[in-house]
PDB file of C-alpha atoms and ligand atoms in Angstrom:
ATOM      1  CA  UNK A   1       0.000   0.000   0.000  1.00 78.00           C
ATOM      2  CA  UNK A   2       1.233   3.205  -0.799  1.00 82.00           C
ATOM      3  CA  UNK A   3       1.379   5.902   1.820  1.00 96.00           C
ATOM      4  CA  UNK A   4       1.556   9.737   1.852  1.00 96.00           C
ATOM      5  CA  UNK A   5       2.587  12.119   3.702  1.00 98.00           C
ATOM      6  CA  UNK A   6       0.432  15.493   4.701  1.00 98.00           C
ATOM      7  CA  UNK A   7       2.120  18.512   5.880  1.00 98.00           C
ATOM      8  CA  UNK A   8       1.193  19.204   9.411  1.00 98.00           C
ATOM      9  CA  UNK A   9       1.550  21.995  12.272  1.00 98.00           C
ATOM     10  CA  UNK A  10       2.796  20.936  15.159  1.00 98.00           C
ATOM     11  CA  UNK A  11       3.046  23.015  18.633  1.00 98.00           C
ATOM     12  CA  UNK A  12       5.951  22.320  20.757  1.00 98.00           C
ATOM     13  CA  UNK A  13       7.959  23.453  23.764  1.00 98.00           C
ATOM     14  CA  UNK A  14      11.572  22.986  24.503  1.00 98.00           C
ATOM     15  CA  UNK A  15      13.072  21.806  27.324  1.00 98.00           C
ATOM     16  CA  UNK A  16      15.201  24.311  28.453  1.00 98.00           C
ATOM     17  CA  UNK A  17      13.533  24.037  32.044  1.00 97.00           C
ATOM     18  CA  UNK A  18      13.010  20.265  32.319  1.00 98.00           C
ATOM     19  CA  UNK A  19      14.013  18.594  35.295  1.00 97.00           C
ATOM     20  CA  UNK A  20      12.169  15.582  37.352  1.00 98.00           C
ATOM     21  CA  UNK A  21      11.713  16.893  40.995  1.00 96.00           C
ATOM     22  CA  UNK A  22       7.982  15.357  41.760  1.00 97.00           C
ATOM     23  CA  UNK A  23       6.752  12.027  40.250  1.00 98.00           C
ATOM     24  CA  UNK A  24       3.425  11.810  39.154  1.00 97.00           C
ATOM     25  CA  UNK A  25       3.826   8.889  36.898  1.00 97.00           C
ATOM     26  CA  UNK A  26       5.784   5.636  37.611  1.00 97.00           C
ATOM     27  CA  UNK A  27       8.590   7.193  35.382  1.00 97.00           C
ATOM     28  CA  UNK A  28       9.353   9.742  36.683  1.00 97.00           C
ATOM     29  CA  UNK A  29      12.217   9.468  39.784  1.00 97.00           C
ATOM     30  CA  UNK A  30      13.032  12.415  41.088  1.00 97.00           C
ATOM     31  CA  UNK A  31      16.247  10.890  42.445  1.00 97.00           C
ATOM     32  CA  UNK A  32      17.824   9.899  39.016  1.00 95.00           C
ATOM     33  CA  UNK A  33      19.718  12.684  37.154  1.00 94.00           C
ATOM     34  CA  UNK A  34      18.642  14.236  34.015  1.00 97.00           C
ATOM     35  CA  UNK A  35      20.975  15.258  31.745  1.00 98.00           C
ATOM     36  CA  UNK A  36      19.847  18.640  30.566  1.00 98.00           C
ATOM     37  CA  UNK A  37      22.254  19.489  27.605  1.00 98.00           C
ATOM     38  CA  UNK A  38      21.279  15.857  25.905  1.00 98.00           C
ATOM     39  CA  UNK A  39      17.530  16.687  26.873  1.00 98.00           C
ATOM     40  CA  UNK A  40      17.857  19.340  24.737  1.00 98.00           C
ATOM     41  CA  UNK A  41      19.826  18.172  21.772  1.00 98.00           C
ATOM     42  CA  UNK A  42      17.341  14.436  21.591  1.00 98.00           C
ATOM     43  CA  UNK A  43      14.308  17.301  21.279  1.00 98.00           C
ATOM     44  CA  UNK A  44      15.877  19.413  18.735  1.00 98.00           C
ATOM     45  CA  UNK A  45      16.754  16.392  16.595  1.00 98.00           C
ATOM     46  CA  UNK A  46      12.871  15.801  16.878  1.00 98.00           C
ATOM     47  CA  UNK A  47      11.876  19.521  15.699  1.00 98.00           C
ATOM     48  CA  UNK A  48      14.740  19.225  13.267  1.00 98.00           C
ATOM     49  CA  UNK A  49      13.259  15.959  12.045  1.00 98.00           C
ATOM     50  CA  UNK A  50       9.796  17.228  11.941  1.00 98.00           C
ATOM     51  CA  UNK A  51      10.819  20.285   9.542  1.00 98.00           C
ATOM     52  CA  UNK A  52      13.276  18.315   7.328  1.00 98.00           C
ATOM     53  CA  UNK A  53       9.629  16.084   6.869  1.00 98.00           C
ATOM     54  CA  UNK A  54       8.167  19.255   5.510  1.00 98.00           C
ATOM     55  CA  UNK A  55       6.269  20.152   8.928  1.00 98.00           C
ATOM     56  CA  UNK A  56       6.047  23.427  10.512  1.00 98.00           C
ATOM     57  CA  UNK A  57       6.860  23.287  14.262  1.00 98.00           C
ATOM     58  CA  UNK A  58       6.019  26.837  16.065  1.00 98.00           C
ATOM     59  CA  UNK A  59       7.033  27.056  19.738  1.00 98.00           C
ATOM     60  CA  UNK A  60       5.798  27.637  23.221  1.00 98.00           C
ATOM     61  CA  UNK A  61       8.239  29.911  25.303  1.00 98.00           C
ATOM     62  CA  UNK A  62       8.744  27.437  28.689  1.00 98.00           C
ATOM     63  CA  UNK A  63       8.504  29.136  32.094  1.00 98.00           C
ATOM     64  CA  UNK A  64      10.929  27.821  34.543  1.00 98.00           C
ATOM     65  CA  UNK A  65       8.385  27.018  37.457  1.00 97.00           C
ATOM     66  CA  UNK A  66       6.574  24.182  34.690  1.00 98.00           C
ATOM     67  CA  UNK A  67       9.337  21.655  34.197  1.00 98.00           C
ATOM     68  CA  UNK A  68       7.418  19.464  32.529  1.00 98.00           C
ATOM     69  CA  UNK A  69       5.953  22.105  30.084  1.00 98.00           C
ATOM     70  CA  UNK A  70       8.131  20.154  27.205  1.00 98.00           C
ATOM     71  CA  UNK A  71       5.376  17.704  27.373  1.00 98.00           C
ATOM     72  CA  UNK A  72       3.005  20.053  25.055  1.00 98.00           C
ATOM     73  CA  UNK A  73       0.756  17.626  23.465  1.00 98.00           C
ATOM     74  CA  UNK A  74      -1.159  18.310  27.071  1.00 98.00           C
ATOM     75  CA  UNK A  75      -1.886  21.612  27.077  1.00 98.00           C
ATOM     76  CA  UNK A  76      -4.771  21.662  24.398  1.00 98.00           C
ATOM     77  CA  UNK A  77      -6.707  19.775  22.037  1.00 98.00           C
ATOM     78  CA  UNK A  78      -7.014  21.490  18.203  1.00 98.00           C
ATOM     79  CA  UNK A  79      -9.713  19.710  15.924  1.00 98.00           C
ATOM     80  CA  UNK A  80     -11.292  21.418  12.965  1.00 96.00           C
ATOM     81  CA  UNK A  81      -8.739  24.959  13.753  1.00 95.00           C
ATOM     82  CA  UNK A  82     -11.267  24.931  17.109  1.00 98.00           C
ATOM     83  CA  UNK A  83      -9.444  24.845  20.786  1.00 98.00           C
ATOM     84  CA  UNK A  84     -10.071  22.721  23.583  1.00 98.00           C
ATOM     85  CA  UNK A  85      -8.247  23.824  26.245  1.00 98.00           C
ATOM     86  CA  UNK A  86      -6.605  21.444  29.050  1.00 98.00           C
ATOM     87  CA  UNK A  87      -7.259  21.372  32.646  1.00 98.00           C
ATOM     88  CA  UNK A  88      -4.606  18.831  34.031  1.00 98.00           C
ATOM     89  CA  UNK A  89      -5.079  17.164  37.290  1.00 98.00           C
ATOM     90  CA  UNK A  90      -2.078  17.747  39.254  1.00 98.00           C
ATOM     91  CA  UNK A  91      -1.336  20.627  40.589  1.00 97.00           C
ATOM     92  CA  UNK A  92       2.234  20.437  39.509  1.00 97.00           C
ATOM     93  CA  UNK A  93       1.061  21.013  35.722  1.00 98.00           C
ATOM     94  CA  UNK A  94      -2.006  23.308  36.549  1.00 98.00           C
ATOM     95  CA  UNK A  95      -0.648  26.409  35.171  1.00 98.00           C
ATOM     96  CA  UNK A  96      -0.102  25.009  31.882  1.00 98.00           C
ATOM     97  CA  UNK A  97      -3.165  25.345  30.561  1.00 98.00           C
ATOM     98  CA  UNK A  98      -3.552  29.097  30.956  1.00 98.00           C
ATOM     99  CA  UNK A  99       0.140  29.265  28.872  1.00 98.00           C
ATOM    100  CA  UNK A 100      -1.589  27.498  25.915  1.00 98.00           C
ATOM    101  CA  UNK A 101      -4.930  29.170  25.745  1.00 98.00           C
ATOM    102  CA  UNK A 102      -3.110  32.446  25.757  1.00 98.00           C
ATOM    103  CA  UNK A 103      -0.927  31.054  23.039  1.00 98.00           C
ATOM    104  CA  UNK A 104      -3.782  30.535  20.800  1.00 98.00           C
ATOM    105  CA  UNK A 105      -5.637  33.544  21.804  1.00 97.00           C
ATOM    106  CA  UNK A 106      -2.823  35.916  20.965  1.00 97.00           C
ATOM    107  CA  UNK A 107      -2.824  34.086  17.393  1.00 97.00           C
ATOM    108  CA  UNK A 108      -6.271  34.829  16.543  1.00 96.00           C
ATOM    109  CA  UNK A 109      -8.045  31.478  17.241  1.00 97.00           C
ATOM    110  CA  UNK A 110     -11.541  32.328  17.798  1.00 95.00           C
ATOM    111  CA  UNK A 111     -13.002  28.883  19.231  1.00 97.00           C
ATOM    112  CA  UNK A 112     -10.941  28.208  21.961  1.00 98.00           C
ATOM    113  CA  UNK A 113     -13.282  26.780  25.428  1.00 98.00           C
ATOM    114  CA  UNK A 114     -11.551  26.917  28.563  1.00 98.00           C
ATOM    115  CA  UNK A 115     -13.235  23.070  29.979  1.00 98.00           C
ATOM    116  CA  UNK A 116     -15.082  22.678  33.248  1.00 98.00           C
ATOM    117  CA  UNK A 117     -13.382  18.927  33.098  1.00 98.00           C
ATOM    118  CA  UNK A 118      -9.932  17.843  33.837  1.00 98.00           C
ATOM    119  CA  UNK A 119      -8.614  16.788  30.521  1.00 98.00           C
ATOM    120  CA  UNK A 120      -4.620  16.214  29.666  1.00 98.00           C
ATOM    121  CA  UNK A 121      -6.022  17.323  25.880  1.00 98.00           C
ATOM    122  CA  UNK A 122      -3.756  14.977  23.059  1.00 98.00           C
ATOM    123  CA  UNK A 123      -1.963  12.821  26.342  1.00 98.00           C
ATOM    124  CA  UNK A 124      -5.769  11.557  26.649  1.00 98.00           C
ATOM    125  CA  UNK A 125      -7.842  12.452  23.210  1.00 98.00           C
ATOM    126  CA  UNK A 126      -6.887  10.956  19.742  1.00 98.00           C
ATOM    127  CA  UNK A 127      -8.248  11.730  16.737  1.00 98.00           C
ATOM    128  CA  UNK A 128      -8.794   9.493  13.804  1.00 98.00           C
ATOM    129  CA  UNK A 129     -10.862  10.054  10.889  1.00 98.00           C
ATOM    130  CA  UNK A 130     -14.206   9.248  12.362  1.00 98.00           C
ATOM    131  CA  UNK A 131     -13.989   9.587  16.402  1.00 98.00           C
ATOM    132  CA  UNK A 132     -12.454  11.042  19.409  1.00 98.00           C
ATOM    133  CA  UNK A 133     -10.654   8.008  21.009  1.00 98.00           C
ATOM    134  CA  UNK A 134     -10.595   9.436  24.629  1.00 98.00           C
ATOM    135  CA  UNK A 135      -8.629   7.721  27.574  1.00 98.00           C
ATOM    136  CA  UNK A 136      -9.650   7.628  31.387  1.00 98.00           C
ATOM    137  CA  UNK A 137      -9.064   6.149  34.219  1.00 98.00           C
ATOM    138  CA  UNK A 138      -5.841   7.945  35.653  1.00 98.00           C
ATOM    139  CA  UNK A 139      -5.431  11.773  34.094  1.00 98.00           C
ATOM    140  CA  UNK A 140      -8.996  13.166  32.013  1.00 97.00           C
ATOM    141  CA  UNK A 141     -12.155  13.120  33.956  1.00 98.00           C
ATOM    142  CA  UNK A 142     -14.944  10.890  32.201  1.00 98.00           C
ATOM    143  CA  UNK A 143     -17.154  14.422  32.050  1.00 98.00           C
ATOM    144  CA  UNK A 144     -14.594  15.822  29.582  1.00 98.00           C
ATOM    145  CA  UNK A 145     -15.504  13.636  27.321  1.00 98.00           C
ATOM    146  CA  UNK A 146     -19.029  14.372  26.925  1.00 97.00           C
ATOM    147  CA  UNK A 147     -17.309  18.337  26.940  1.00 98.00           C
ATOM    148  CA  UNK A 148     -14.968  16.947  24.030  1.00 98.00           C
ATOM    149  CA  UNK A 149     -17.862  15.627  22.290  1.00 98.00           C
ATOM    150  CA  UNK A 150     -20.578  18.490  22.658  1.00 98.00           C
ATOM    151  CA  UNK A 151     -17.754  20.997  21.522  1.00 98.00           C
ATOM    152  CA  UNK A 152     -15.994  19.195  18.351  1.00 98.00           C
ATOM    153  CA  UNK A 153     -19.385  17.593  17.404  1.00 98.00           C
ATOM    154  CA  UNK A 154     -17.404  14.321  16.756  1.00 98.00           C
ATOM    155  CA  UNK A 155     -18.480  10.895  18.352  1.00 98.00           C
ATOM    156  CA  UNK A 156     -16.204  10.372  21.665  1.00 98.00           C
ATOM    157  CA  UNK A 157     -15.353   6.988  22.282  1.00 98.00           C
ATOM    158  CA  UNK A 158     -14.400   6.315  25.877  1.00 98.00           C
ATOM    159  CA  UNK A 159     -11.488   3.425  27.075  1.00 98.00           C
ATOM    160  CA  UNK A 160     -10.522   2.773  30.071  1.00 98.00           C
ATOM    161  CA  UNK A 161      -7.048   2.668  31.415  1.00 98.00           C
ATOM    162  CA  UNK A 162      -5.865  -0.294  33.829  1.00 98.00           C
ATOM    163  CA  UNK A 163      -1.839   0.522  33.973  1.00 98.00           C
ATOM    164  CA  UNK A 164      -0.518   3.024  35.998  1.00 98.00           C
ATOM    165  CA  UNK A 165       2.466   2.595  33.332  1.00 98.00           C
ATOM    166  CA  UNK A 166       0.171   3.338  30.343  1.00 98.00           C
ATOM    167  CA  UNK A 167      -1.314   6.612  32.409  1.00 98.00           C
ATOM    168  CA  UNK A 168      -2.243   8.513  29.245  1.00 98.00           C
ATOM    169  CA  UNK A 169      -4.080   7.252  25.892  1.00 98.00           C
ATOM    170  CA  UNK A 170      -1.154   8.628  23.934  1.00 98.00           C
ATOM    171  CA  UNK A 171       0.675   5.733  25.931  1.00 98.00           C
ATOM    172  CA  UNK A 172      -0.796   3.008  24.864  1.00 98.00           C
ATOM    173  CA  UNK A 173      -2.536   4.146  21.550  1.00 98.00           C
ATOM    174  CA  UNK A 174      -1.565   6.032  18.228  1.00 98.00           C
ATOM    175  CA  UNK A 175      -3.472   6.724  15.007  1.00 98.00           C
ATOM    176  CA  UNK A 176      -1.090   6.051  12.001  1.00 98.00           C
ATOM    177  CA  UNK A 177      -3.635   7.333   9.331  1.00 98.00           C
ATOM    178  CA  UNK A 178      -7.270   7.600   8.943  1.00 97.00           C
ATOM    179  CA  UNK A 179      -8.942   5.098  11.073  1.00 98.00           C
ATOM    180  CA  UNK A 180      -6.128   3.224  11.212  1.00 98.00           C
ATOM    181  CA  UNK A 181      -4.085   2.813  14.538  1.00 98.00           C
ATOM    182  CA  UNK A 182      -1.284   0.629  16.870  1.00 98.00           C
ATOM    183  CA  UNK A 183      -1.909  -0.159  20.391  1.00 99.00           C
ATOM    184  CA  UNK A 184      -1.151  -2.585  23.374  1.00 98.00           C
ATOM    185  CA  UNK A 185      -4.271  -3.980  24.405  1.00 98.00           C
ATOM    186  CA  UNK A 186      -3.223  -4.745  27.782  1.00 98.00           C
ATOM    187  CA  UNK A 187      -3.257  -1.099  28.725  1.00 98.00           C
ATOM    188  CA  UNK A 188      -6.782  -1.299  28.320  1.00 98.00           C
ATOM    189  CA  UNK A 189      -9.365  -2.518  30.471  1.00 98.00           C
ATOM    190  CA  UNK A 190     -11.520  -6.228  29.013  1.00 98.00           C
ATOM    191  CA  UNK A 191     -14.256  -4.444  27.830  1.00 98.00           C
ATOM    192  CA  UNK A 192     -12.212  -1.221  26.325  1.00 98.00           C
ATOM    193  CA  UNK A 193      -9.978  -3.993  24.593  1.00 98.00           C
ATOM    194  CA  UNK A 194     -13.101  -5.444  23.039  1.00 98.00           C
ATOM    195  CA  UNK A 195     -14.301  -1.920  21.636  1.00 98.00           C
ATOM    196  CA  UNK A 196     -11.377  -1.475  20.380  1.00 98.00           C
ATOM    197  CA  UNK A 197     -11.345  -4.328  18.140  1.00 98.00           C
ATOM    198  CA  UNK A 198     -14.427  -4.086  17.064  1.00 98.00           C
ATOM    199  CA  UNK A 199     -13.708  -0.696  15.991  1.00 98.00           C
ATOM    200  CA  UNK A 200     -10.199  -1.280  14.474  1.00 98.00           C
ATOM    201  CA  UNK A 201     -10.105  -4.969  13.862  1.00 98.00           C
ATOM    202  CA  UNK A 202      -7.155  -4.366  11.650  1.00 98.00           C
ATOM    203  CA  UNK A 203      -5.110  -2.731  14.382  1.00 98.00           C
ATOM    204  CA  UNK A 204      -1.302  -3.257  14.367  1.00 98.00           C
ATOM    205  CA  UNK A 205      -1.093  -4.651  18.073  1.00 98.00           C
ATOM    206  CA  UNK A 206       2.068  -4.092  19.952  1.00 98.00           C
ATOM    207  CA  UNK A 207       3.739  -6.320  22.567  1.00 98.00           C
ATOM    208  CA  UNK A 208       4.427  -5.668  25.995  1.00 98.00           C
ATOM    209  CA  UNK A 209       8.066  -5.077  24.998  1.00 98.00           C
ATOM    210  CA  UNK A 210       7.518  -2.499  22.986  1.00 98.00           C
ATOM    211  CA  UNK A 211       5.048  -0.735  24.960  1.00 98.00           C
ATOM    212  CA  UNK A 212       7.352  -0.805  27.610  1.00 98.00           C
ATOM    213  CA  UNK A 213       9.639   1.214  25.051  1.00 98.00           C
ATOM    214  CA  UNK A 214       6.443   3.263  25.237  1.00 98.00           C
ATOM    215  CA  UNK A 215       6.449   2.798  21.595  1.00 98.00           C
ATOM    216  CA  UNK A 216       3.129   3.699  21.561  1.00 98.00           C
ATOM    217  CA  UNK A 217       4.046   7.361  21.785  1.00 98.00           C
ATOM    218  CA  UNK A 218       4.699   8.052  18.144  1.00 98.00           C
ATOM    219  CA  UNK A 219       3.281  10.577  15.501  1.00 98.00           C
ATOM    220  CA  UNK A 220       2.321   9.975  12.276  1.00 98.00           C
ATOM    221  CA  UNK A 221       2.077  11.853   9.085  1.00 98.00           C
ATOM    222  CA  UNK A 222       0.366   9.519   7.107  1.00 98.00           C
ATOM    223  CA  UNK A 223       3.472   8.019   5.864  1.00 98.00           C
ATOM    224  CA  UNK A 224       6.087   8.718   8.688  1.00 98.00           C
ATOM    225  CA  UNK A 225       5.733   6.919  11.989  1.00 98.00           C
ATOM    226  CA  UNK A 226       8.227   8.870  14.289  1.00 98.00           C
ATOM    227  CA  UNK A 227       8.905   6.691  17.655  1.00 98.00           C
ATOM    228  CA  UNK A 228      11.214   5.980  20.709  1.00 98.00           C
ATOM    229  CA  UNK A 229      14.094   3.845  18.755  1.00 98.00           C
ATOM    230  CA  UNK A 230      13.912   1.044  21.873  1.00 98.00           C
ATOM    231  CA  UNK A 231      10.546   0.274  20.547  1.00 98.00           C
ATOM    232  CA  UNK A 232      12.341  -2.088  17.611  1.00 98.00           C
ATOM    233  CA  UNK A 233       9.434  -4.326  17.161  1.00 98.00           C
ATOM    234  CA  UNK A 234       7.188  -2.018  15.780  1.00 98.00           C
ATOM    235  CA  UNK A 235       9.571  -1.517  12.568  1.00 98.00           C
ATOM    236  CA  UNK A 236       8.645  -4.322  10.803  1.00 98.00           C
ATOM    237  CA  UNK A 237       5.013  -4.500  10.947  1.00 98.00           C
ATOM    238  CA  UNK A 238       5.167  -0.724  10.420  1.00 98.00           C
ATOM    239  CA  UNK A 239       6.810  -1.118   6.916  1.00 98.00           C
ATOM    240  CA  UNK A 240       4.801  -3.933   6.060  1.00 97.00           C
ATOM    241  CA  UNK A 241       2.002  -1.373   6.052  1.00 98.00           C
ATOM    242  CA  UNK A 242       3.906   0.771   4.092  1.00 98.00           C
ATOM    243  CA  UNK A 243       4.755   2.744   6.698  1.00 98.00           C
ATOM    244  CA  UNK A 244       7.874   4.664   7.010  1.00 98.00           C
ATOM    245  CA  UNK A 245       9.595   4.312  10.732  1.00 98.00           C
ATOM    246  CA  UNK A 246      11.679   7.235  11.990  1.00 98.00           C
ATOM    247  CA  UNK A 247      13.503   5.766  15.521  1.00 98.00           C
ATOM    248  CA  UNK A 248      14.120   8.967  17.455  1.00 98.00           C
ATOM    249  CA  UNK A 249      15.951   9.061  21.160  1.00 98.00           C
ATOM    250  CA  UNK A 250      14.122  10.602  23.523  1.00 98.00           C
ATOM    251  CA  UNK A 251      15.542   8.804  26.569  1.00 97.00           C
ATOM    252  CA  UNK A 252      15.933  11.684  28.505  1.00 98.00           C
ATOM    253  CA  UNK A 253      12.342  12.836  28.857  1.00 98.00           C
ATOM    254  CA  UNK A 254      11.613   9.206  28.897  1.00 97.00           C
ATOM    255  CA  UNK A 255      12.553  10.302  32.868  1.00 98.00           C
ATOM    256  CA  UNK A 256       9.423  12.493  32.595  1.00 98.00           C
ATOM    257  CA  UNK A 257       7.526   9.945  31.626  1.00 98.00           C
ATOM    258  CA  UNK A 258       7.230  11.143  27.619  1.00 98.00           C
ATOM    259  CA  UNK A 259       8.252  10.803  24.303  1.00 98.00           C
ATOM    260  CA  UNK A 260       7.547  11.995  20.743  1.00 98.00           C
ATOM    261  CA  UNK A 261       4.230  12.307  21.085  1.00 98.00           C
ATOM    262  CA  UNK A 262       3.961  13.909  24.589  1.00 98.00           C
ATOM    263  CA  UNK A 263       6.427  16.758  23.073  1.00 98.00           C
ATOM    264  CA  UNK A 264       4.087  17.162  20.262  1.00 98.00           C
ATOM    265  CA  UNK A 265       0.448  18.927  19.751  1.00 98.00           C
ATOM    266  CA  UNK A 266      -0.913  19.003  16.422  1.00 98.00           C
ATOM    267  CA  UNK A 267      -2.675  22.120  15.221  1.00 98.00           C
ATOM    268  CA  UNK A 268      -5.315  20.195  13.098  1.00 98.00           C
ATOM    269  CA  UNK A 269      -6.908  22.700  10.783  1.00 93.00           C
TER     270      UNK A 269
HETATM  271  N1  LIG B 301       5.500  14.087  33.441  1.00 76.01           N
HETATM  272  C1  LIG B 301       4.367  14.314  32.598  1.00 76.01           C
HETATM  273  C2  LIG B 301       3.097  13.942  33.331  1.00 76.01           C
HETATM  274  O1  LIG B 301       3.095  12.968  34.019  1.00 76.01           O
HETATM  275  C3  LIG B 301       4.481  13.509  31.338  1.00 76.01           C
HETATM  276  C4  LIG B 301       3.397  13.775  30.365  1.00 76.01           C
HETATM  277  C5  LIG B 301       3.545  12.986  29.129  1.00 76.01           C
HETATM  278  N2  LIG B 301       2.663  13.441  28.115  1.00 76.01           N
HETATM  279  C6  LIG B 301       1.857  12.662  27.421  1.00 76.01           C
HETATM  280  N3  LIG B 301       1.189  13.203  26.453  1.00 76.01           N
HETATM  281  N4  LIG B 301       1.691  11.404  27.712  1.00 76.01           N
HETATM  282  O2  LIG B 301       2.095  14.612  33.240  1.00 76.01           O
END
């Protein structure tokens, strides 16, 4: 199958303030070091990468109090050029949210809903071509979803998380085109699992291995799959759908508990 590429926008934030010094996932150690400069450098090669792809990356200035700002696919959710703002539920990441409403504010962006509902916005929402996949169970409330859904008009689809590892959707779940995704089932609660493959019964399932890699933090472009390089398994049945795999290292703000996708929000027009 042949598989192309659309140029996307993508909003991200560098690291320049990134450190782990609370833990509110089960990666994140506040006693192990983080190497700053290489923090730095592994998300620059992933901007770099996303431009030399074509993409246009604009940037979020990060404020030295919000260490895990980097993580930017959490502070809103953009469907259809409208603006669903986050509301995160730790208090450690609260002031985030403000940061990216302003951000799209200042640029014009007329639709933009400040939510009543804690929602980590793309860490907990995906969007394929015909639903809102939306994860609970350890970040968004279940209200937001019913938010999500009145304000996009698209059909929300609710799964439950069952890992503390897997605490987001973008964890355990990525959309590689269309209606198409990968995800490790075992993140997902019996009945979630079964949804899901009724849904997507042509899912490219990933092992435990690779999840573990959390592999299932990638970002597509139709035709690119960009993804934590540990996550080796996924290469093969990635090309065999004609797929094109981009291994990126991220293993410092793997210590956040992130990777590609957590640094990235897409500005879906
Ligand atoms: N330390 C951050 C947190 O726990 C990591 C967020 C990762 N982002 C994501 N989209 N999964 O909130």
């Amino acid at each position: 199958m042949r598989r192309d590429a659309t140029p996307r926008r993508y909003l991200m934030c560098p690291p320049a303030h990134f450190k782990v010094t609370y833990s509110i996932n089960p990666w994140m150690d506040p006693t192990k070091p983080v190497d700053l400069p290489l923090a730095l450098a592994q998300w620059e090669d992933l901007r770099d990468r996303y431009r030399a792809l074509g993409h246009t990356v604009e940037t979020l200035v990060p404020d030295p109090a919000l260490p895990d700002m980097v993580f930017a696919a959490n502070g809103a959710l953009v469907v259809d050029g409208r603006v669903l703002g986050a509301r995160f539920a730790h208090r450690e990441r609260a002031a985030e949210a403000a940061i990216h409403l302003a951000w799209f504010r200042e640029r014009g962006y007329r639709e933009v809903l400040e939510p009543s509902h804690v929602n980590e916005a793309e860490g907990d929402f995906a969007v394929t071509a015909s639903y809102l996949l939306a994860g609970r169970g350890f970040r968004s409330s279940p209200l937001s979803h019913a938010e999500a859904q009145e304000f996009f008009g698209r059909p929300v689809i609710g799964l439950d998380l069952v890992d503390p590892r897997y605490y987001h959707l973008d964890t355990a779940l990525s959309v590689l085109d269309g209606d198409e995704v990968m995800y490790y089932p075992d993140a997902f609660s019996p009945g979630s699992r079964a949804v899901l493959r009724r849904l997507f019964p042509d899912a490219l399932i990933a092992d435990g291995q690779d999840a573990a890699a959390l592999g299932l933090n990638a970002v597509s472009d139709g035709r690119h799959v960009l993804l934590p390089q540990a996550a080796t398994g996924l290469l093969a049945p990635l090309r065999d759908r004609g797929f094109e795999p981009v291994p990126m290292d991220l293993g410092e703000l793997l210590k956040g508990g992130g990777s590609v996708k957590c640094c990235t929000q897409e500005l879906r027009p």
